[in-house]
GROMACS .gro file of C-alpha atoms in nm:
model
   66
    1MET     CA    1  12.009  -0.446  -7.106
    2GLN     CA    2  12.308  -0.259  -7.249
    3PRO     CA    3  12.550  -0.430  -7.486
    4ASN     CA    4  12.904  -0.502  -7.369
    5VAL     CA    5  13.068  -0.351  -7.680
    6MET     CA    6  12.973  -0.043  -7.881
    7VAL     CA    7  13.140   0.093  -8.197
    8VAL     CA    8  13.218   0.465  -8.206
    9LEU     CA    9  13.185   0.648  -8.538
   10GLY     CA   10  13.372   0.964  -8.631
   11GLU     CA   11  13.271   1.136  -8.954
   12GLY     CA   12  13.078   0.823  -9.052
   13TYR     CA   13  13.368   0.580  -9.006
   14PRO     CA   14  13.456   0.352  -8.712
   15VAL     CA   15  13.730   0.517  -8.506
   16GLY     CA   16  13.716   0.298  -8.197
   17TRP     CA   17  13.495   0.113  -7.959
   18VAL     CA   18  13.396   0.103  -7.594
   19GLU     CA   19  13.382  -0.220  -7.402
   20ARG     CA   20  13.243  -0.306  -7.060
   21GLY     CA   21  13.395  -0.547  -6.815
   22LEU     CA   22  13.756  -0.564  -6.936
   23ASP     CA   23  13.863  -0.475  -6.584
   24GLY     CA   24  13.651  -0.753  -6.435
   25GLY     CA   25  13.390  -0.501  -6.322
   26ASP     CA   26  13.128  -0.276  -6.477
   27GLY     CA   27  13.368  -0.004  -6.596
   28TRP     CA   28  13.375   0.098  -6.962
   29VAL     CA   29  13.709   0.113  -7.144
   30ALA     CA   30  13.771   0.331  -7.451
   31VAL     CA   31  13.975   0.180  -7.737
   32TYR     CA   32  14.102   0.419  -8.005
   33GLU     CA   33  14.308   0.301  -8.302
   34GLY     CA   34  14.364  -0.032  -8.126
   35TYR     CA   35  14.491   0.117  -7.800
   36PHE     CA   36  14.326   0.169  -7.464
   37LEU     CA   37  14.291   0.533  -7.366
   38GLY     CA   38  14.432   0.593  -7.021
   39ASP     CA   39  14.722   0.714  -6.813
   40PRO     CA   40  15.049   0.706  -7.008
   41LYS     CA   41  15.255   0.699  -6.685
   42THR     CA   42  15.089   0.396  -6.527
   43GLN     CA   43  14.983   0.229  -6.855
   44GLN     CA   44  14.641   0.172  -6.699
   45ALA     CA   45  14.325   0.206  -6.907
   46ALA     CA   46  14.088   0.479  -6.793
   47LEU     CA   47  13.757   0.340  -6.668
   48HIS     CA   48  13.438   0.528  -6.745
   49ASP     CA   49  13.105   0.501  -6.565
   50THR     CA   50  12.898   0.506  -6.884
   51PRO     CA   51  12.953   0.411  -7.248
   52GLU     CA   52  12.875   0.770  -7.347
   53LEU     CA   53  13.167   0.904  -7.143
   54ALA     CA   54  13.401   0.645  -7.294
   55ALA     CA   55  13.278   0.731  -7.644
   56ARG     CA   56  13.335   1.101  -7.577
   57SER     CA   57  13.698   1.024  -7.488
   58ILE     CA   58  13.742   0.846  -7.820
   59LEU     CA   59  13.587   1.130  -8.016
   60GLN     CA   60  13.808   1.384  -7.839
   61ALA     CA   61  14.118   1.177  -7.923
   62HIS     CA   62  13.999   1.154  -8.284
   63VAL     CA   63  13.926   1.526  -8.319
   64HIS     CA   64  14.264   1.622  -8.165
   65ASP     CA   65  14.446   1.345  -8.359
   66LEU     CA   66  14.611   1.199  -8.049
   0.00000   0.00000   0.00000
């Protein structure tokens, strides 16, 4: 069984986390610097199919300093 929350490390430090079920379903949401990653126009969090995809979004935001 997978956990519902996973911490994402960047350069050895926590930079965000991914959490399952915030949408009421099985989607994974990426949280970076306290904010959901998603569509800035609709203000909707992006849902990912796996925790790895959500974590990759966080690491990309961290690397590009978004």
